[in-house]
Structure formats: C-alpha cells, structure tokens
Coordinates of C-alpha atoms in Angstrom, one line a residue:
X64 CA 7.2 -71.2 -22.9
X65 CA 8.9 -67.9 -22.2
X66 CA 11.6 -68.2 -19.8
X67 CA 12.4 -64.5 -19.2
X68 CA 10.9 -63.0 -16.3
X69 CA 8.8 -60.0 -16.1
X70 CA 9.1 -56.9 -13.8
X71 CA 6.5 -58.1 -12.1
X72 CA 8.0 -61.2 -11.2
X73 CA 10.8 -59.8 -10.3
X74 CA 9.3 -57.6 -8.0
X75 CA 7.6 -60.8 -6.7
X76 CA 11.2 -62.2 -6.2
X77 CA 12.6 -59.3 -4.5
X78 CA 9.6 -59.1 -1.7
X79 CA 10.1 -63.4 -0.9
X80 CA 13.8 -62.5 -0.6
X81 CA 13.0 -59.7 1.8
X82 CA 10.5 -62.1 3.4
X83 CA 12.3 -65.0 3.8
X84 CA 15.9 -63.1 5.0
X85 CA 13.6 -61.5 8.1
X86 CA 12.0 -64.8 9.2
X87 CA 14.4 -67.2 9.0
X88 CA 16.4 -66.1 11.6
X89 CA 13.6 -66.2 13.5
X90 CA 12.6 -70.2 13.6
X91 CA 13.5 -72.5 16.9
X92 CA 16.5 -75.4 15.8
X93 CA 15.2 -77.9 13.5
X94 CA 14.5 -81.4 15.7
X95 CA 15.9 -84.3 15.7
X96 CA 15.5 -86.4 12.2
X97 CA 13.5 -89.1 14.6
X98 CA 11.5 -87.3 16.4
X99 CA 8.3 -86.7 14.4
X100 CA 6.3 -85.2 16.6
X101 CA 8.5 -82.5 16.8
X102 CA 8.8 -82.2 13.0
X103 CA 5.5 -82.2 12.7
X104 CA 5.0 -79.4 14.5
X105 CA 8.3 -77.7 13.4
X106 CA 7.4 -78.3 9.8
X107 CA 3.1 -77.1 10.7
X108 CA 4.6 -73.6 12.3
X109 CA 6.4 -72.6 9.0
X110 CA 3.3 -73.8 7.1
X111 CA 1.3 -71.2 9.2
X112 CA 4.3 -68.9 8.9
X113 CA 4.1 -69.0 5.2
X114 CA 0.0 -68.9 5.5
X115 CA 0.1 -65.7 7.2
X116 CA 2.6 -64.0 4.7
X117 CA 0.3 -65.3 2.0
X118 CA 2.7 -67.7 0.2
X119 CA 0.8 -70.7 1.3
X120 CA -0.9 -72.4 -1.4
X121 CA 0.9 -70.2 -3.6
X122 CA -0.2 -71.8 -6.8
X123 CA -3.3 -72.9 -6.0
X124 CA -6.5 -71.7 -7.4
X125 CA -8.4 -68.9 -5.8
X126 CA -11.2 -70.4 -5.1
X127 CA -9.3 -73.6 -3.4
X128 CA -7.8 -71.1 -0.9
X129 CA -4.4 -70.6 -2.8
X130 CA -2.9 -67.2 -4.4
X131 CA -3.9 -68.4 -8.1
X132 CA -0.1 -67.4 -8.7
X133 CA 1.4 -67.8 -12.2
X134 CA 3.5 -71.2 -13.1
X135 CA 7.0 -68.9 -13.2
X136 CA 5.8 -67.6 -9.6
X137 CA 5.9 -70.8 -8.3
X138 CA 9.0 -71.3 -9.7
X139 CA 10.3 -68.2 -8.2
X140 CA 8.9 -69.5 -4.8
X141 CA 10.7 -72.7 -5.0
X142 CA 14.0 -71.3 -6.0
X143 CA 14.2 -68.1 -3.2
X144 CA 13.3 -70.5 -0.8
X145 CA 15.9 -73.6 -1.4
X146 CA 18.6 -71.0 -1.9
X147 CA 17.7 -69.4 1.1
X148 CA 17.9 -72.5 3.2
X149 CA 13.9 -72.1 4.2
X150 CA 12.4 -75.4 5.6
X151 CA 11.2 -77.9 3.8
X152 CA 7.6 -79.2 3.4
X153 CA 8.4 -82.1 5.8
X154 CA 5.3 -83.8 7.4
X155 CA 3.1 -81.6 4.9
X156 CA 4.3 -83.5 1.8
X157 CA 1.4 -85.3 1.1
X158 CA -1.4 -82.9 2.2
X159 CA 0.2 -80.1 0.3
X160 CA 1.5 -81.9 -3.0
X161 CA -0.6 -84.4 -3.4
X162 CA -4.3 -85.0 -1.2
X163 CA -4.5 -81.0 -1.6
X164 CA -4.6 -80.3 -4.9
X165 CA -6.6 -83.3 -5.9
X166 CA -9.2 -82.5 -3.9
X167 CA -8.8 -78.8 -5.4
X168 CA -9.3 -80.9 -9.1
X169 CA -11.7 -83.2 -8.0
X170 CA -13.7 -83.0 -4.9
X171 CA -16.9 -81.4 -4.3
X172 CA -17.2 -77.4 -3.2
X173 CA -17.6 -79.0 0.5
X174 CA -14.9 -81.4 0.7
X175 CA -12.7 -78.6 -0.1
X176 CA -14.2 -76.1 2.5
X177 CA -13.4 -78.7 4.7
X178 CA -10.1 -80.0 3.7
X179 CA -8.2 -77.5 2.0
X180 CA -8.0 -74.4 4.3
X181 CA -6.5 -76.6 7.5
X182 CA -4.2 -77.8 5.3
X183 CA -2.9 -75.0 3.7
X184 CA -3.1 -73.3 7.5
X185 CA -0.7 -75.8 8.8
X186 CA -3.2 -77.6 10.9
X187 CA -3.4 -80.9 9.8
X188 CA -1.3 -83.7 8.3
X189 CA -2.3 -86.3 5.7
X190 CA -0.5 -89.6 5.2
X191 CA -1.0 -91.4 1.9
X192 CA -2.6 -95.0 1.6
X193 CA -2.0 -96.6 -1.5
X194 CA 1.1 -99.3 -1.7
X195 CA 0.0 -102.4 -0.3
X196 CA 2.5 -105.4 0.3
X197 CA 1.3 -107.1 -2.7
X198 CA 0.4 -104.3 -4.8
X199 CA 3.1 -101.9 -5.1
X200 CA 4.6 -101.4 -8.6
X201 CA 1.0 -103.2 -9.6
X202 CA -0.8 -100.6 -7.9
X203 CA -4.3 -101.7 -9.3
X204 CA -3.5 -105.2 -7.7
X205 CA -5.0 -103.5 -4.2
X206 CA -6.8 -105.7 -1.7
X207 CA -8.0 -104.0 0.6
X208 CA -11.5 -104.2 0.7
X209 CA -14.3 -101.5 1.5
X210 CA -18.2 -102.5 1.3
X211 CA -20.7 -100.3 1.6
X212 CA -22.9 -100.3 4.6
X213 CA -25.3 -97.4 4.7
X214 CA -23.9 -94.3 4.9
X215 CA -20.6 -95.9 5.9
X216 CA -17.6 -97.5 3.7
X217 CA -16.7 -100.6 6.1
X218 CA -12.7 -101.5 5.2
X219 CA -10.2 -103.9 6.2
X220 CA -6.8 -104.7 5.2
X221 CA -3.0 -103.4 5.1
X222 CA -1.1 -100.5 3.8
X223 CA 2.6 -100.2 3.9
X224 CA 5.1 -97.6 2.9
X225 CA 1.9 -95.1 4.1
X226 CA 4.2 -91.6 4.2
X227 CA 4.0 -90.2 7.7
X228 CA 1.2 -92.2 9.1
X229 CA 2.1 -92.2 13.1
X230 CA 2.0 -88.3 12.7
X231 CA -1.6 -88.2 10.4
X232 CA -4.6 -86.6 11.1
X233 CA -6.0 -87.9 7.5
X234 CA -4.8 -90.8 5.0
X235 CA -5.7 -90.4 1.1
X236 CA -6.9 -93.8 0.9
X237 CA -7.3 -96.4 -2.1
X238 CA -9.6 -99.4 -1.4
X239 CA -11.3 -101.8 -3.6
X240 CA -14.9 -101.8 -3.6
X241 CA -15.9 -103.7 -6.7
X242 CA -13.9 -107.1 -6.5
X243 CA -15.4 -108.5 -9.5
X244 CA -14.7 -105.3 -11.5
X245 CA -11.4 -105.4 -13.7
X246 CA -8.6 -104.0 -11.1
X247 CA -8.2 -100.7 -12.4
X248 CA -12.1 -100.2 -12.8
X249 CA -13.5 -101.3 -9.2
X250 CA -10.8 -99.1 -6.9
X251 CA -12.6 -96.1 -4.9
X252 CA -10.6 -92.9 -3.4
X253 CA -11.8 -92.3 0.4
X254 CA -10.5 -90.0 2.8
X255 CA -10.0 -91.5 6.3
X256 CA -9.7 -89.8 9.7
X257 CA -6.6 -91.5 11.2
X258 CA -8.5 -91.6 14.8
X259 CA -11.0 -93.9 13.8
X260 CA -11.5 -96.9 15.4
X261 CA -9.6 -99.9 13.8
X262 CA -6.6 -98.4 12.7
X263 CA -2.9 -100.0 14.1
X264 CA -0.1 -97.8 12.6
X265 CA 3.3 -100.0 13.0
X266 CA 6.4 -97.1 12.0
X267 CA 9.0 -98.7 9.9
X268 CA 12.5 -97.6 9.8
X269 CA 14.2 -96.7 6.5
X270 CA 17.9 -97.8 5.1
X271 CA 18.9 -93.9 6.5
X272 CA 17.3 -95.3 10.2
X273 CA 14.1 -92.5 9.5
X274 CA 11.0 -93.7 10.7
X275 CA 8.9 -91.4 7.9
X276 CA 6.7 -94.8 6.5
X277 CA 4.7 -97.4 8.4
X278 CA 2.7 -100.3 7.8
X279 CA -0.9 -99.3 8.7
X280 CA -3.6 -102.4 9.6
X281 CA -7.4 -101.7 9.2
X282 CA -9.7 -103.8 10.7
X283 CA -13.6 -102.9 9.8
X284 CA -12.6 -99.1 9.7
X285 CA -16.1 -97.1 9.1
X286 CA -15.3 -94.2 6.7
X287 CA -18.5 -91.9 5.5
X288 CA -19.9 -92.4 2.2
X289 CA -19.3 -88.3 2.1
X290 CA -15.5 -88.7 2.3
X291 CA -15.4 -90.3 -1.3
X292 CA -13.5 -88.1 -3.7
X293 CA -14.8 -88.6 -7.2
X294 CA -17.4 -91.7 -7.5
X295 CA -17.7 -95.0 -6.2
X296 CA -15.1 -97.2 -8.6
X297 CA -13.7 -93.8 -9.9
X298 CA -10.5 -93.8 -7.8
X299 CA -8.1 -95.5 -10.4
X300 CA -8.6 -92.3 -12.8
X301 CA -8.8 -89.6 -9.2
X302 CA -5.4 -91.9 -8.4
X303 CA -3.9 -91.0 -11.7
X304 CA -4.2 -86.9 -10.8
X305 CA -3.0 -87.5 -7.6
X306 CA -0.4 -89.6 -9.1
X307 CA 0.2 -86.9 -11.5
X308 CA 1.1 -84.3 -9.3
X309 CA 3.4 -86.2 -7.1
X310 CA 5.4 -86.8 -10.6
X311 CA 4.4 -84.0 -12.4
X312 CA 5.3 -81.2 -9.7
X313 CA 5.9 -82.7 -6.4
X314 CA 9.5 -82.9 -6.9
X315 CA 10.0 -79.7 -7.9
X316 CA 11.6 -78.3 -5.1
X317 CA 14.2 -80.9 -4.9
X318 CA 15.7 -80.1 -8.2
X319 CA 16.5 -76.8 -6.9
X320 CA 18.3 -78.5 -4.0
X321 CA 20.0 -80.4 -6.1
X322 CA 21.5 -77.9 -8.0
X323 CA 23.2 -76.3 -4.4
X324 CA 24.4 -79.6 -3.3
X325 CA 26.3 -79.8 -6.8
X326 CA 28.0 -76.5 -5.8
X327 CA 28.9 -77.5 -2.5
X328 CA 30.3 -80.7 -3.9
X329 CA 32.2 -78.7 -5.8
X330 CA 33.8 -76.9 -3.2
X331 CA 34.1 -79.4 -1.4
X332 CA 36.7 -81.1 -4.5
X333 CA 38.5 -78.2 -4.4
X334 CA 39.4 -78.2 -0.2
X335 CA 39.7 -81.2 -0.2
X336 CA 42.3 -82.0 -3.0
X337 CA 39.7 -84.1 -5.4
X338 CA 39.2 -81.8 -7.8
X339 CA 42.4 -82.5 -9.4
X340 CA 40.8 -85.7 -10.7
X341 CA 39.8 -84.9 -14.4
X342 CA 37.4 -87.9 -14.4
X343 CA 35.4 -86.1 -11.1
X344 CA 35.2 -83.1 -12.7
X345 CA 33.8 -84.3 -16.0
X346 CA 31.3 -86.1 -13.7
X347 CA 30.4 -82.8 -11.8
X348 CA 29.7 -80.9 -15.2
X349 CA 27.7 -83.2 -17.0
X350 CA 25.7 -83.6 -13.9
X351 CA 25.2 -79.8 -13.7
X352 CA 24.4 -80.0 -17.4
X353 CA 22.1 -82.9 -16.4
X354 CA 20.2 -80.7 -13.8
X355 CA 20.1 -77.4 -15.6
X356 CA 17.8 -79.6 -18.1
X357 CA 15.2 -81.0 -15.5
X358 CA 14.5 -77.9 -14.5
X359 CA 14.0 -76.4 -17.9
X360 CA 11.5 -79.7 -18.3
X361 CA 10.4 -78.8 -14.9
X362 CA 9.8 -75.4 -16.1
X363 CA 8.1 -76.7 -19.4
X364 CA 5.9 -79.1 -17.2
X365 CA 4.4 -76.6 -15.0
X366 CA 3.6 -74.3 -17.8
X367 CA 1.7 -77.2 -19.9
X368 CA 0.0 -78.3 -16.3
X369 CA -1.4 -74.3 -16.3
X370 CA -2.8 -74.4 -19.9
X371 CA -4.6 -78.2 -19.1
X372 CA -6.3 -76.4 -16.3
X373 CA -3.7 -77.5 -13.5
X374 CA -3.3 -81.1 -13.6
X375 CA 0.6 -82.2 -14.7
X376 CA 0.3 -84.8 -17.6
X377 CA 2.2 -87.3 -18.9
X378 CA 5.6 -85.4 -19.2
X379 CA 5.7 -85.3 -15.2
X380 CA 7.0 -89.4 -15.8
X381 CA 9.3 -88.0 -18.0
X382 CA 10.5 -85.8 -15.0
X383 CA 10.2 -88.3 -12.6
X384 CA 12.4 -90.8 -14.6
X385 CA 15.3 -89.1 -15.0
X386 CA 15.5 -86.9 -11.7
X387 CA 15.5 -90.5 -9.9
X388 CA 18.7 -91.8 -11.8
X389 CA 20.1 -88.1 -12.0
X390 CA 19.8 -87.7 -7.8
X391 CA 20.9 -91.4 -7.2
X392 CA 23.5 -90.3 -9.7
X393 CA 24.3 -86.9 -7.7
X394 CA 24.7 -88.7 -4.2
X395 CA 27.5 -91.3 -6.0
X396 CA 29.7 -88.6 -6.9
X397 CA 29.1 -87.1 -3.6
X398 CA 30.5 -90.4 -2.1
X399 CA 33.7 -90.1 -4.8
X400 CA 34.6 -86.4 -3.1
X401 CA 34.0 -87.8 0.0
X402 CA 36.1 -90.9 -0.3
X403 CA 36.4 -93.1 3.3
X404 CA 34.3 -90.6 4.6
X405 CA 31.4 -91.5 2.8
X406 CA 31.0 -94.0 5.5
X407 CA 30.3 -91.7 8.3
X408 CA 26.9 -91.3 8.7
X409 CA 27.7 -87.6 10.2
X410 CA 29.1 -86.2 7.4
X411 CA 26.6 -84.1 4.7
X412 CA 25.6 -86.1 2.2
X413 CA 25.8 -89.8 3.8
X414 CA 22.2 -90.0 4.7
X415 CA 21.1 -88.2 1.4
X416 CA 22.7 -90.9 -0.6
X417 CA 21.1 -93.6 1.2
X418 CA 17.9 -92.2 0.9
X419 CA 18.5 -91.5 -2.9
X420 CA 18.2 -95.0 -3.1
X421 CA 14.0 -95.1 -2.7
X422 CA 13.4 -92.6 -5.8
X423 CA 13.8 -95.2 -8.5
X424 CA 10.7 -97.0 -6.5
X425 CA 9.0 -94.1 -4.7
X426 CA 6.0 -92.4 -6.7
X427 CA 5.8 -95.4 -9.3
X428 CA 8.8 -97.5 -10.0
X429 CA 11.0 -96.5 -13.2
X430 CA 9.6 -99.2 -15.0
X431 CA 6.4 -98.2 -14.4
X432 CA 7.6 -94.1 -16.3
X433 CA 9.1 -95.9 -19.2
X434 CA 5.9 -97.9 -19.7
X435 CA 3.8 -94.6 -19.6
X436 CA 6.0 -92.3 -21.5
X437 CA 5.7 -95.4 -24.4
X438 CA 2.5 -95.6 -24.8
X439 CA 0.6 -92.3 -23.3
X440 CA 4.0 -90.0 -24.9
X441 CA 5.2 -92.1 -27.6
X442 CA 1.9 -93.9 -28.5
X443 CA 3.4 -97.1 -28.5
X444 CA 1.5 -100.4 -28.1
X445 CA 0.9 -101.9 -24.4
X446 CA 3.0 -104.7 -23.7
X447 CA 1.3 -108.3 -22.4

C-alpha cells in the first residue's frame, strides 16, 4: 500500500476543494433531524448535485455507472468532503453503501440498468430488510417466509430496525425460502418495491428521539421472481457482500469525522478550562493515536478490496470492531469536556453520544467481528 499521493491525485484534490467551496454555500438549511421527508429530499438534491459534478458513484465501476476512481481517490473524496462540512449520505446510506454496490457485484446487467443509475442520480431511496425480532445478532435465524408462486415470490412476516423504511422507494430484503434447508443455506436476497400491496411500515424512535428505523409488517407481499439478486437460496453468501461493504467501507466517512470532532474537543478543553486535566489530555491523544490507525486500516482495506475485484473482506470486521468502541469511546470523553452540560440535549455532541451507543450492535454485533476475525482472519476453530 503506498500512502503518498501522486500529482494526479493531488490535482484531483485541488478541483473537489474548488468544487465543494463554490456549492456549499449554495444548499437551502439542513431540516429538522425529524422530519424525514425533508431529509430525504435535502439529502437526494446533494446526491444529484454530486451526480452532475461527476463525483457520484465515485468509486464505482464504470460499467455500474460510477467514475471507476482509484481507492486513494475515494479516500481523497471522503476526506475534502468531511473537512469541508459537505452533507452527509443521509437517507442514501443504504442504496449507496450497501444495496448499490452489491447489485454492482452481483446482479444481472439488467437489474443494474435498472437500479443503479436512479440511485446514484439521487432518485430513489432504499431501506434495508434484514434484522428480524428474533433474528438479529443470529441473522440466519430469519423467519420470514417467501414461496414461490409463478413468476411471483409470495412473503409474509416482520422486519425491524429496517433503516429508513417510511422514506423507501426499495427495501434490500432477506427472506427464507427453503425452511427445511440448514439456516444459512435456504435464505434468498429479493428486492422489494416499498408501494406494494401488504406492506405496514410502523417508525420507531431511537434513544437520540430520531425516527431513522421502523418495524416493517408484510402480509402476502408479491415480489417478481426477476427481483432476486443471485439465486434462489443464494442470499446468505449475496448477504455476506452486502454485509461486507457495510463493514468493510461503509463507515469510512465517519472516521474522518471523527477525527474533526477530536479537534473541536480539543478546543473545546482549552476554552473551557478542562484541558488542565492531565488525565483528559492523555485521553484525547491516545484517542487521536487511536483514530490516526483506523484510517490507515481503513486505507489498507480499501486497497485490498481493489485488488479482490471490489468486494471488502474479512479485515472490514476488523474495522468495524474497533471503530465501534473507539467512537463510543470518543463521545465519553466528549461528555468529560462537557461536564453538566453533557446533559443538554442542545449542546454538540449530546445526541452523537447517545447514538454512539447502536455501533457495538449496528452492522453485526461485536461479538459477532471477534467471531469472524477468529476463524476467517486467524483460522481459528468455530466455537459450539
């Protein structure tokens, strides 16, 4: 992995900087952290903005719609635009950094004509269907049912935790359609249009009072046969790429946000008289030492996910495992500069460490990473 950059990358650089400092000042005031439909569509209008510039899709392949762009690109992208305060992905999450590319690895040249461009375009919004509420950490456990009636996949049951699912035009959808199958062998990957009949989408409010999950209820929901990505009792291995990108590179961005909120806390310390503590300031630098490191993994993960033809392996648990405990980590200190007024949900940083609290669960629990950096990194035997 070479680390230095090239002129050409940091000609790249320069032009996003240029970019992003003349169309920032441009965007409308972000809404309200409740209102989703206005997220949505503040979050789709910088997609589109970034579609039109060409950064959308950035580090996609070519012939998925994306730029093809180099892993230290990408990198380059992510930084410029967290320092420069751009918006986030928001409501795009899953369609962007997850459904997207593994329909890019694994559907068929016509599911990604058809799902990949309005994505990328900031034109639709995908929720993801996979927890269930007795198949969560045991993601394999999964009830709901699908059975195959003609050219239709007939499925009923419950999803909860499903990411943005009031605002959805599509939900990346595991169902079971082999019950007699061992559990990870008879689990299919569908595609379902969030306007079909039999859907009820119940929001649920988070610890932080965000309304970003919700239970969804399907009762006899027809879903094409044509909307399968990979084969029928495929989906656990299709699950493990999606699964792999959410660990493997989904996160990436966030690292670099962590890394400014560790300088603000820091000048925050010094304003506010709690830098004198020698015990905070210890904790401040091993911290920065702490994320300095993810992002050289980070940077070491994208690179291996180039060579294996795009896909982030096993190292992306790695990742995942120690940015959880490193951000929940982050957000406690922010609490120690903050002291009483940690309490006030109005003050940076209050909301951020209550929402630090899902990362140890969200994207596989961290019980779930240390089993599969043991035995898929460190070849150790599977536990009974």
């Amino acid at each position: 992995m070479d680390l230095t950059y090239t002129p050409e990358e940091e000609e790249f650089r320069a032009r996003l900087r240029e970019w992003l400092a003349a169309v920032l000042p441009t965007l409308p005031p972000k809404p309200p952290p409740d209102d989703w439909p206005a997220r949505r569509a503040y979050d789709l209008g910088w997609q589109r903005m970034l579609y039109d510039a060409g950064y959308a899709g950035l580090h996609w392949p070519v012939d998925a719609g994306g730029r093809g762009a180099t892993p230290t690109q990408h990198l380059i992208f992510l930084e410029e635009t967290e320092r420069a305060g751009a918006p986030y992905v928001g409501a795009g999450f899953v369609g962007l950094l997850h459904a997207g590319p593994t329909i890019a690895a694994e559907g068929t040249a016509e599911q990604r004509a058809r799902w990949l461009p309005p994505i990328l375009s900031g034109e639709q919004v995908w929720c993801q269907g996979f927890s269930e509420p007795d198949a969560g950490s045991d993601l394999a456990a999964l009830r709901t049912r699908a059975r195959r009636d003609g050219d239709d996949y007939v499925v009923s049951g419950s999803k909860i935790w499903t990411s943005h699912a009031e605002v959805a035009d599509w939900c990346e959808l595991l169902v079971r359609t082999d019950p007699s199958a061992p559990k990870h062998r008879g689990i299919t990957w569908l595609a379902m249009p969030m306007d079909a009949p039999g859907i009820t989408v119940r929001p649920l409010k988070t610890l932080a009072g965000s309304a970003e999950f919700a239970e969804v209820f399907l009762d006899e929901v027809r879903v094409p046969v044509g909307h399968r990505v990979g084969a029928e009792n495929d989906g656990w291995r299709v699950t493990m790429v999606t699964l792999s990108f959410e660990r493997g590179t989904a996160f990436v961005g966030e690292v670099v946000a962590c890394r400014r909120v560790l300088g603000e806390l820091a000048r925050e310390a010094r304003k506010n008289g709690r830098w004198d503590d020698p015990a905070l300031r210890r904790r401040l630098g091993r911290l920065n030492a702490e994320f300095r490191a993810l992002w050289r993994l980070t940077q070491w993960n994208v690179s291996e996910a180039e060579r294996s033809g795009g896909v982030p392996g096993a190292g992306g648990s790695v990742f995942k495992l120690r940015y959880s405990h490193a951000r929940q980590e982050l957000y406690d200190a922010a609490a120690d500069v903050l002291g009483a007024q940690a309490l006030d949900l109005d003050r940076p940083w209050v909301l951020d460490r209550l929402s630090s609290l899902s990362y140890t669960i969200a994207a596989g629990t961290s019980q779930i990473q240390r089993n599969i950096v043991a035995e898929r990194i460190l070849g150790l035997p599977k536990g009974r």
